[in-house]
Coordinates of C-alpha atoms in Angstrom, one line a residue:
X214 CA -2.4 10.6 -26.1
X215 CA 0.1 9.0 -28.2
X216 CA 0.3 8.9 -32.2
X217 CA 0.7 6.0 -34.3
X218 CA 4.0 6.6 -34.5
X219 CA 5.3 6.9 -31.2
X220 CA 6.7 3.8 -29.4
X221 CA 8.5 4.4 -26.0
X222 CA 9.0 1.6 -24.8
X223 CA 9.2 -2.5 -24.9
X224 CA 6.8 -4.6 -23.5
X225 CA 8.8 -5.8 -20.3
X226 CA 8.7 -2.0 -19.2
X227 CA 5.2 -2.2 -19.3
X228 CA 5.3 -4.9 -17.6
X229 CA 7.6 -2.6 -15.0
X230 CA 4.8 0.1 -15.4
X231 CA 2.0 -2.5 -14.2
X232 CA 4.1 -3.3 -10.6
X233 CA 4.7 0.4 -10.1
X234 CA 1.5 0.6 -10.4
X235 CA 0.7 -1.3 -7.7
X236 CA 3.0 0.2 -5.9
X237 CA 1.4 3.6 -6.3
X238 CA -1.7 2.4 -5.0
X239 CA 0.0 1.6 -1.8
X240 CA 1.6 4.9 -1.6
X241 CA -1.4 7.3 -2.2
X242 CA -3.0 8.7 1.2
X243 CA -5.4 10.3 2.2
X244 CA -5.1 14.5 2.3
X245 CA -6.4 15.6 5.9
X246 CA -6.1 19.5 6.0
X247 CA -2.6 21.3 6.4
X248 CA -2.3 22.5 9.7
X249 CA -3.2 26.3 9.3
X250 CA -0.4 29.2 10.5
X251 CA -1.9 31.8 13.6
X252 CA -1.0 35.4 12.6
X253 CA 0.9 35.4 15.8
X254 CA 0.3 32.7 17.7
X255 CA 2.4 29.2 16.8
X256 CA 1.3 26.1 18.2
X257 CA 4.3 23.9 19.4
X258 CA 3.6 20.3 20.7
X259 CA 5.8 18.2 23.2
X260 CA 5.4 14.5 22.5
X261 CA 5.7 12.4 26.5
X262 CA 3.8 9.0 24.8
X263 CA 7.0 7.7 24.0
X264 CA 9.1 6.7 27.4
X265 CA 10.4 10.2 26.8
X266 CA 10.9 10.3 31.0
X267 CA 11.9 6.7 31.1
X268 CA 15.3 6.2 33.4
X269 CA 17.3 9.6 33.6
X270 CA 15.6 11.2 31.1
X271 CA 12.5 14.2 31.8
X272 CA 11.7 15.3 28.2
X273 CA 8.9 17.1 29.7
X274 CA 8.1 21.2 29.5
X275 CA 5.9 20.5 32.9
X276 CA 4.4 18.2 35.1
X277 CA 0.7 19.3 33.9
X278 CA -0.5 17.8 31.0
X279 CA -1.4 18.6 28.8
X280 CA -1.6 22.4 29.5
X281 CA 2.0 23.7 31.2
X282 CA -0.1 26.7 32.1
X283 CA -1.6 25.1 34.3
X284 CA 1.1 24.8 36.6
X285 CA 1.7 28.0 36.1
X286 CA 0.1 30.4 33.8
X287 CA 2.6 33.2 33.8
X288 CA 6.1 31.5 34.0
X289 CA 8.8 33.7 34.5
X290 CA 11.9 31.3 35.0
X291 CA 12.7 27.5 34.2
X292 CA 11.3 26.5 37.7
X293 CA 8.1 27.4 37.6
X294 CA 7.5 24.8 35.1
X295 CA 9.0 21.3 36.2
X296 CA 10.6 19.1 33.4
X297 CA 14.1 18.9 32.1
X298 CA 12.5 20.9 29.0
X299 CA 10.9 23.5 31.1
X300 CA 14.1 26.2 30.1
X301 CA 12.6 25.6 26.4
X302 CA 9.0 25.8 27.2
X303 CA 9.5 28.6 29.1
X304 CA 11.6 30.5 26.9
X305 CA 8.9 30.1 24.3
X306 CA 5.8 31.4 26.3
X307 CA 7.4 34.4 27.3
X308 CA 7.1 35.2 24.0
X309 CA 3.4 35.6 23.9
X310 CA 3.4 33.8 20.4
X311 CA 3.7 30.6 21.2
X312 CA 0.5 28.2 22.6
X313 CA 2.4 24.7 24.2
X314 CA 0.6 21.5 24.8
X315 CA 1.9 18.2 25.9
X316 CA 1.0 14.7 24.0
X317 CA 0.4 11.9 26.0
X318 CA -1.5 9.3 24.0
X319 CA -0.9 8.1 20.7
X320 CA -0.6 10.6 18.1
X321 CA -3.3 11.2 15.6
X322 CA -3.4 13.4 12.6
X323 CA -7.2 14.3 11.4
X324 CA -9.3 13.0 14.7
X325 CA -10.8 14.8 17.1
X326 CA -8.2 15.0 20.3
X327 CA -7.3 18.5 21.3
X328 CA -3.6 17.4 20.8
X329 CA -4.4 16.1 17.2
X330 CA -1.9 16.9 14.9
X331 CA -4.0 19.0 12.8
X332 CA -4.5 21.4 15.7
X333 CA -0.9 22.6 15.8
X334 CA 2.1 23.8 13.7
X335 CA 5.4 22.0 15.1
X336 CA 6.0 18.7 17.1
X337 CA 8.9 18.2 19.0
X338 CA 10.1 14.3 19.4
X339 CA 12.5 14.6 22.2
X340 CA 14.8 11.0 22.3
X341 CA 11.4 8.9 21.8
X342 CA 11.9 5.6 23.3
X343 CA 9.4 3.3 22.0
X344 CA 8.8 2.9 17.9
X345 CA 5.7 4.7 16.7
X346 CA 3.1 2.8 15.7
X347 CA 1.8 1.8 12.1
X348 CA -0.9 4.6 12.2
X349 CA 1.2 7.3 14.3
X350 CA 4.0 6.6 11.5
X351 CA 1.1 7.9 9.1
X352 CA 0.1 10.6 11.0
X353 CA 3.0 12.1 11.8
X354 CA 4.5 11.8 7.7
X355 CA 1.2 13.4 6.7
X356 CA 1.5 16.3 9.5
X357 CA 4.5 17.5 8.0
X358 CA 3.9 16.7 4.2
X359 CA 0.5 18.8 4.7
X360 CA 3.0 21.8 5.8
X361 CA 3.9 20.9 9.7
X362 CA 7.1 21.2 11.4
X363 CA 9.3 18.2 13.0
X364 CA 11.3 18.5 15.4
X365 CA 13.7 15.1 16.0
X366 CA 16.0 15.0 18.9
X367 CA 18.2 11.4 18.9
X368 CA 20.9 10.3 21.5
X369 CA 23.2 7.9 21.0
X370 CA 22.7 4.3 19.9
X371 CA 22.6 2.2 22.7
X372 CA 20.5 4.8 24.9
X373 CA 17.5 2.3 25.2
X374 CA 16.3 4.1 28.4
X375 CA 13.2 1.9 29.0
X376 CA 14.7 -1.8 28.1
X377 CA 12.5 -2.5 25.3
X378 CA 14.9 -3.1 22.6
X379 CA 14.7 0.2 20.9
X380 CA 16.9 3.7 21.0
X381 CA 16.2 6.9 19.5
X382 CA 18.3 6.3 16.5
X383 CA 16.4 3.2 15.7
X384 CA 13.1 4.6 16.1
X385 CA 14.0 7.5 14.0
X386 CA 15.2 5.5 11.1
X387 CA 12.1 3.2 11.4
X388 CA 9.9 6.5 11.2
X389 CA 11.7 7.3 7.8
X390 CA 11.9 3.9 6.6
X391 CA 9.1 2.4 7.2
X392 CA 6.1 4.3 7.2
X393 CA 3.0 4.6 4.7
X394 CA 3.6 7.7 3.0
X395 CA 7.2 7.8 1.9
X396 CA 9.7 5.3 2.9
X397 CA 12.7 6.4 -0.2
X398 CA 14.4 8.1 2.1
X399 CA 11.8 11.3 2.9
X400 CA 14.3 13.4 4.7
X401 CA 17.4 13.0 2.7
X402 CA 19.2 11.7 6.0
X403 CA 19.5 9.1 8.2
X404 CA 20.4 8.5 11.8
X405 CA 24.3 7.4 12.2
X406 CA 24.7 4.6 14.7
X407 CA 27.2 6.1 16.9
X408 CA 28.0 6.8 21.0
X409 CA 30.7 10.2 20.1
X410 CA 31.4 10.9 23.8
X411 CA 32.1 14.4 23.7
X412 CA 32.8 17.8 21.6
X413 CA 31.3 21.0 20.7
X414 CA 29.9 20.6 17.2
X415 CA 30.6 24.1 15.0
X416 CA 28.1 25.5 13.1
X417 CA 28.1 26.0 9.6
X418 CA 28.6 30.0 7.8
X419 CA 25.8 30.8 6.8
X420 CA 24.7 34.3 7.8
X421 CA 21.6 34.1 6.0
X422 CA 20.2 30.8 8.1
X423 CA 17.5 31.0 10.3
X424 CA 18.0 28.8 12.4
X425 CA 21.3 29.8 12.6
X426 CA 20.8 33.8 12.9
X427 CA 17.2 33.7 14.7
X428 CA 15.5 36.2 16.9
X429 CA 16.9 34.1 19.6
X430 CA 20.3 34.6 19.1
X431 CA 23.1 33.5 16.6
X432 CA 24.3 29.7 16.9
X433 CA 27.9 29.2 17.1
X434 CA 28.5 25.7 18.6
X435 CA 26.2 23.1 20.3
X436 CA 27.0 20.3 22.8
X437 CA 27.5 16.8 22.4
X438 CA 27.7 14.7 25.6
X439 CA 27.2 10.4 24.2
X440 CA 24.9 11.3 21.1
X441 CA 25.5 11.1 17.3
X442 CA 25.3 12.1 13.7
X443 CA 23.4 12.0 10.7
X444 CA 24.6 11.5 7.2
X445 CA 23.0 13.2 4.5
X446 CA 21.9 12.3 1.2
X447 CA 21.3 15.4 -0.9
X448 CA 20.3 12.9 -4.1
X449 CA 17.7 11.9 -2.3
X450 CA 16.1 14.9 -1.2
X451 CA 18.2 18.3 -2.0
X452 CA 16.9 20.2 0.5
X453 CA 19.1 18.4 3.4
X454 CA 20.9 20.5 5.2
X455 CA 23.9 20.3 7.3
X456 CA 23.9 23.1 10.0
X457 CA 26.8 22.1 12.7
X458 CA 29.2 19.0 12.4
X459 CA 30.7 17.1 14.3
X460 CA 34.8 18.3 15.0
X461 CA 36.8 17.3 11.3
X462 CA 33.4 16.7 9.5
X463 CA 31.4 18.0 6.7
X464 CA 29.9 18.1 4.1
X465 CA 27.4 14.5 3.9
X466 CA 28.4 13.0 7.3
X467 CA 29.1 14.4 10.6
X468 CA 25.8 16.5 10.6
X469 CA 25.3 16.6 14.4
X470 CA 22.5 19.1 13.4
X471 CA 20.3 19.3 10.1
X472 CA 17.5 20.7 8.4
X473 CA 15.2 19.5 6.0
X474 CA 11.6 19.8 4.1
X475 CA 9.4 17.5 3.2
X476 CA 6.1 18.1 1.3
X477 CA 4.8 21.6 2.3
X478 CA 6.5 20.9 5.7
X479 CA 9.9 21.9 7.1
X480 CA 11.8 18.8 9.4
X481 CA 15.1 19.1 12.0
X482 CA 17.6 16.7 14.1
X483 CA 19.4 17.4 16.1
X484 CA 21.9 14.4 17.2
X485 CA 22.3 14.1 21.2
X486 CA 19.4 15.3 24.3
X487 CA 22.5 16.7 26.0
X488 CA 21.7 19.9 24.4
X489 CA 17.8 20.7 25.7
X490 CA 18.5 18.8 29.4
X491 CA 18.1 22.3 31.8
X492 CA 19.0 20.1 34.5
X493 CA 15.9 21.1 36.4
X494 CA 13.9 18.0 36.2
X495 CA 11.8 15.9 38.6
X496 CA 13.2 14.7 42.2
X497 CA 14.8 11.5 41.5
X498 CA 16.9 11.8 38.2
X499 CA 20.5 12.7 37.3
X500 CA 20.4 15.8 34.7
X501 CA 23.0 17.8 33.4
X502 CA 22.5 21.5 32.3
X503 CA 23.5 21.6 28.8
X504 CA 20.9 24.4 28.1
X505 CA 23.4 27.0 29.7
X506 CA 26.4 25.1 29.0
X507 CA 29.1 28.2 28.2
X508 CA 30.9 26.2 25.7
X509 CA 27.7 26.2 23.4
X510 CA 24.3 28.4 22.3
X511 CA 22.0 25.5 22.5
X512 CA 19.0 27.4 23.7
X513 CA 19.4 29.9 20.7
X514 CA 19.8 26.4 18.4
X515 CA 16.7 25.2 19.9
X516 CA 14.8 28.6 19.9
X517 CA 15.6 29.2 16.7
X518 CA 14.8 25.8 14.9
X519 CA 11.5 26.0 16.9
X520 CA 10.3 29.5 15.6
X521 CA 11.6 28.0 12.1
X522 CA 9.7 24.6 12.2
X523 CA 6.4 26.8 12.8
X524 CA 6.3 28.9 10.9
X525 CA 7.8 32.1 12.9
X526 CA 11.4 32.1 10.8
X527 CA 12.5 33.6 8.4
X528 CA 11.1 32.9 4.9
X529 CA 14.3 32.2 3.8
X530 CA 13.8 28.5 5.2
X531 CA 11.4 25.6 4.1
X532 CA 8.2 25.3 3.6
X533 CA 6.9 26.6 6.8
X534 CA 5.5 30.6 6.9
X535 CA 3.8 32.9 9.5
X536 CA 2.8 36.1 9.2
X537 CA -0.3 37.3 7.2
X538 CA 0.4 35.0 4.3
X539 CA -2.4 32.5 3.6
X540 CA -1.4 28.8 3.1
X541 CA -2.7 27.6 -0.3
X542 CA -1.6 25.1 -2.7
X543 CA -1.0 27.3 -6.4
X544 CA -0.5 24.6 -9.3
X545 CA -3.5 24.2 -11.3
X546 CA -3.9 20.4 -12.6
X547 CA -1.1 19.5 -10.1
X548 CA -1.7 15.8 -10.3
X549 CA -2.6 16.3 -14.1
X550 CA -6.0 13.9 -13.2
X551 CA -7.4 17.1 -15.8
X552 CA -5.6 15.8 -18.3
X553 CA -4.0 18.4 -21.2
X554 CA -5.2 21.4 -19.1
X555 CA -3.2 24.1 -17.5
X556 CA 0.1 23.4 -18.3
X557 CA 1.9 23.7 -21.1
X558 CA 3.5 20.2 -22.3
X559 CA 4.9 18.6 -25.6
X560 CA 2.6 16.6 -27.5
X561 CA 2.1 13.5 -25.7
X562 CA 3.4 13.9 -22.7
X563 CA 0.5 14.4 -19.9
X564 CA -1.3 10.7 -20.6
X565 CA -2.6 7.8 -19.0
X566 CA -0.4 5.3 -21.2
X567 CA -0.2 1.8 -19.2
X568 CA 3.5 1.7 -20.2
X569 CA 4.7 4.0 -17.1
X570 CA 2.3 4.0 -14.3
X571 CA 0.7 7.0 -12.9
X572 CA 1.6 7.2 -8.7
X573 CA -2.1 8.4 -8.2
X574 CA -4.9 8.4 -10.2
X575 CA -4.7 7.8 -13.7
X576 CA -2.7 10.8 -15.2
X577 CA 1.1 11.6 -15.4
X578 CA 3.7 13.8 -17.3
X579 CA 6.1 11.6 -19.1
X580 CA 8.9 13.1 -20.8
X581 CA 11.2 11.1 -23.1
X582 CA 11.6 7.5 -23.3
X583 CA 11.4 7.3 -27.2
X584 CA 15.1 6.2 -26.9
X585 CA 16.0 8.5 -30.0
X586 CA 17.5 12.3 -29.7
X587 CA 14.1 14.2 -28.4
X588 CA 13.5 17.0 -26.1
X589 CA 10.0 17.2 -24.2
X590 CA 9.3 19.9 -21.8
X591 CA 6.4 20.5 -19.2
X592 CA 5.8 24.3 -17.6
X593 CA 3.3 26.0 -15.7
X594 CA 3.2 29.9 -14.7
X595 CA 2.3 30.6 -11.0
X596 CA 2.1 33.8 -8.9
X597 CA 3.5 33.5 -5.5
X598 CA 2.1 36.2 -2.9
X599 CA 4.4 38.5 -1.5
X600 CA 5.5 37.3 2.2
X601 CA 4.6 34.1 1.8
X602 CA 7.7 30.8 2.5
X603 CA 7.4 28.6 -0.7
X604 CA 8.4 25.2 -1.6
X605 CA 8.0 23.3 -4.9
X606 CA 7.2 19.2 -4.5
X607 CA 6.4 16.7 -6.8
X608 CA 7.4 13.1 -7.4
X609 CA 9.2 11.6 -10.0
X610 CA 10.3 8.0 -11.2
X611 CA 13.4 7.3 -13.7
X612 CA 13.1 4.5 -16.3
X613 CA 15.9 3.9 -18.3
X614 CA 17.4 1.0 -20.5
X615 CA 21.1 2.9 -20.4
X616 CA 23.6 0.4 -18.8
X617 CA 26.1 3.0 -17.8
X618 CA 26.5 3.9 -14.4
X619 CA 28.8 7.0 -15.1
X620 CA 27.7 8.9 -17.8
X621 CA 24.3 10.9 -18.2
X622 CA 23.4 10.7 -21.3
X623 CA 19.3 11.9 -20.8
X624 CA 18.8 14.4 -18.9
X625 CA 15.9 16.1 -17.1
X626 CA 15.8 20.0 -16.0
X627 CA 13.4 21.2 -13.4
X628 CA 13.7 25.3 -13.3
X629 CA 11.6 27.8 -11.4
X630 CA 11.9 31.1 -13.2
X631 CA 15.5 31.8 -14.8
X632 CA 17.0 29.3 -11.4
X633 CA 17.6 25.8 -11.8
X634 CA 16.2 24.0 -8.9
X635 CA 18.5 20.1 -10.0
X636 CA 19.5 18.2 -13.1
X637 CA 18.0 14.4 -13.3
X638 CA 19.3 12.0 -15.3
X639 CA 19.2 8.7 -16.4
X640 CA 21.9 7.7 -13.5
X641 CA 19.2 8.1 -11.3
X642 CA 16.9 5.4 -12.3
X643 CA 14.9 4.0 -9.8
X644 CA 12.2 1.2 -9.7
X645 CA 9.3 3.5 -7.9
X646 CA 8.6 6.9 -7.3
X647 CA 10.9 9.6 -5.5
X648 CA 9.6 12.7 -4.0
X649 CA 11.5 16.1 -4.5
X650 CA 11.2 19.0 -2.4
X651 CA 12.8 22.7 -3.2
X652 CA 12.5 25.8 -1.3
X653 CA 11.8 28.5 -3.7
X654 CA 10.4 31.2 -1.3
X655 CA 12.9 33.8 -3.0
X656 CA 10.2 34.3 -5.5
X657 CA 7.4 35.4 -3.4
X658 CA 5.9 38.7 -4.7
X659 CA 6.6 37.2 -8.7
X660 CA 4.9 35.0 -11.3
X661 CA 7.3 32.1 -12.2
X662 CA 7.3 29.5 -15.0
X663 CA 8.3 26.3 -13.7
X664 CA 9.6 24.2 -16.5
X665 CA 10.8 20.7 -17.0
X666 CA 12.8 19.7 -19.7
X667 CA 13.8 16.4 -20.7
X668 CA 16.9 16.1 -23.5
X669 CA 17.2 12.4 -24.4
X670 CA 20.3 11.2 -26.6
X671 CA 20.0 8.9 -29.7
X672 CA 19.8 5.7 -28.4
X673 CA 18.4 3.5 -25.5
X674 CA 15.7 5.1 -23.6
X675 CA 15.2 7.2 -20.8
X676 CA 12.1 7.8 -19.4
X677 CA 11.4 10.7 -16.8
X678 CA 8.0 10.5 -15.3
X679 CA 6.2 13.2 -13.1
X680 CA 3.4 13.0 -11.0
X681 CA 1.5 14.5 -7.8
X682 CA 3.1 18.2 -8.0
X683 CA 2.7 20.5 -5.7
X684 CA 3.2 24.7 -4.7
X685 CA 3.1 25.1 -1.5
X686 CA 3.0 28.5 0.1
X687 CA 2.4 29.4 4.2

């Protein structure tokens, strides 16, 4: 793709290139089919295959699994389901638009159990206490890249309920850290390792939130009773978002709750099980009800992040969706494996150079790197249906030779339509690939141009390469 005359880059970069290149082939997965959205119905499961009723704890919805109906097929209050979760589970099937199951094997993600992954929209991890294994750790990171919801309910550190060396908060940070798909920090957050004995963490303003302002109710405070906090790192994943804190935080730390997307998928945490404990659970255990607690509106929090994660929020969240939108993936080319075709680029810049390395297959959009003044830009037009949630993904590496660690000089521009979506540049250099996500359902019903544009200065290289995009609507 290149002409005689261009030369990006010195041969221990391409020596760089070759590495990432292996590290690309460890990255790429396989694609199982996104879970598909019900017009009305939303498919919620409860994970128990983790020592979630180990000690005091009854994470459960009911007793029968892995159908709560049944126990009971018409519940009309929290007792005629039997679990510490049974307020929640009930709550939600009085709906009449949500269908609840109950995992209590390993979880899969593309097999053939009727509480496969595949077969539902949201899964709700409540205070896991024993680490997910190599191939759940897959499953679950492909669920919600393919468009599922996660639910992720942490206590404090120390809360190792079943004696096996392990808590919540370090089986959470092993899920994002250490997984097959995308260990660089998926979430944009990680689990704080803190005990906070007590508060009422305030929500955030934010009248346009779903979660927040749901058809359950509006959120206002939640409880925290020996749980923690998450700290947020927007650079990592800008969708991260803070939704209550803990008293005299804000901002990047303190987030006792937060929200997230990943992929086509939307993600939450919340930081203590204090909150979702309807102190109804099995004879034997010592529960608190901090469902009904009058300090705090943790059923609406719960509710609320629930209809969000599958789908039955508003579109103004991630890059979940109900309704009578149909999930597709619009970007022709997206992993550009067509080479020049459907987008627009600079000359050049969709190759297969060995210099930078492609994460997948053999294609890539490199912008820059001729470490001269140059602008290269990369667009593509897409209609996005009307109704539909929307989120923009693709993955993206930083080379540079710049020393500095304070000034941008290069600079790359990603821009949906007339909004800018983030600014790159050569401060974040990093030695593999990074996935970005952006919510960009305000553009449903329009045709948007999504553009990138790298500006590179007049000296010392910056490269920005682009791979694997994606436009995901549900």
């Amino acid at each position: 793709m290149f002409g005689s005359s261009r030369s990006r880059h010195r041969i221990t970069t391409a020596l760089a290139g070759f590495a990432l290149l292996t590290t690309g082939a460890a990255l790429q997965v396989g694609t199982a089919a996104a879970p598909a959205h019900a017009a009305t119905t939303y498919r919620v499961l409860f994970d128990d295959g983790h020592a979630e009723e180990a000690g005091n704890a009854d994470w459960i919805i009911s007793t029968s699994k892995p159908d709560p109906l049944s126990q009971d097929s018409s519940p009309s209050s929290e007792t005629d389901w039997t679990g510490a979760l049974s307020s929640w589970g009930v709550a939600l099937q009085k709906t009449g638009s949500y269908s609840l199951k109950t995992a209590t094997s390993a979880l899969t993600y593309g097999g053939s159990s009727t509480t496969d992954l595949a077969n539902f929209d949201a899964l709700v991890l409540p205070e896991p206490n024993t680490l997910f294994t190599t191939a759940e750790k897959t499953a679950i990171m492909n669920f919600v890249k393919n468009g599922g919801g996660l639910f992720m309910v942490s206590d404090h550190t120390g809360a190792d309920r079943n004696s096996d060396g392990y808590d919540a908060v370090e089986i959470f940070n092993d899920l994002m850290t250490n997984n097959s798909v995308d260990s660089t920090d998926p979430f944009g957050f990680s689990v704080d390792t803190l005990d906070v004995s007590s508060g009422y963490p305030a929500a955030i303003s934010d009248s346009t939130d779903p979660v927040l302002h749901g058809s359950f109710g509006t959120v206002t405070k939640s409880l925290i009773a020996d749980g923690t906090t998450a700290t947020l790192k927007p650079s990592d994943n800008s969708a991260v978002k803070g939704l209550l804190y803990r008293s005299g935080y804000s901002g990047n730390t303190g987030a006792f709750f937060a929200t997230s997307t990943f992929g086509s998928g939307r993600v939450a945490f919340w930081g203590d099980s204090s909150p979702i404990d309807d102190g109804t659970g099995q004879s034997g255990n010592t529960l608190y009800d901090g469902w009904n607690d009058s300090g705090a509106t943790n059923a609406a929090l719960a509710l609320n992040a629930t209809a969000w994660l599958a789908g039955g929020g508003s579109s103004g969240g991630g890059g979940g969706g109900g309704g009578t939108c149909t999930a597709a993936q619009l970007l022709g080319n997206p992993g550009f494996e067509s080479g020049n075709t459907t987008w627009t680029a600079s000359s050049g810049v969709i190759t297969t150079s060995s210099s930078e390395a492609a994460r997948t297959g053999s294609y890539k959009a490199w912008l820059d790197g001729y470490g001269s003044a140059h602008t290269d830009t990369l667009s593509q037009s897409v209609t996005i249906p009307s109704g539909c949630s929307a989120t923009l993904s693709f993955y993206l590496h930083v080379d540079t030779a710049e020393t500095t660690t304070s000034t941008a000089y290069d600079k790359l521009t990603v821009t949906a339509g007339s909004t800018t979506l983030a600014t790159y540049s050569n401060l974040n250099a990093a030695s593999g690939y990074v996935l970005k996500s952006f919510d960009v359902s305000s553009l449903a019903g329009t045709t948007a141009t999504i553009t990138f544009t790298g500006v590179e200065g007049s000296t010392l290289q910056t490269s920005f390469v682009v791979d694997d995009t994606a436009l995901n609507v549900s």
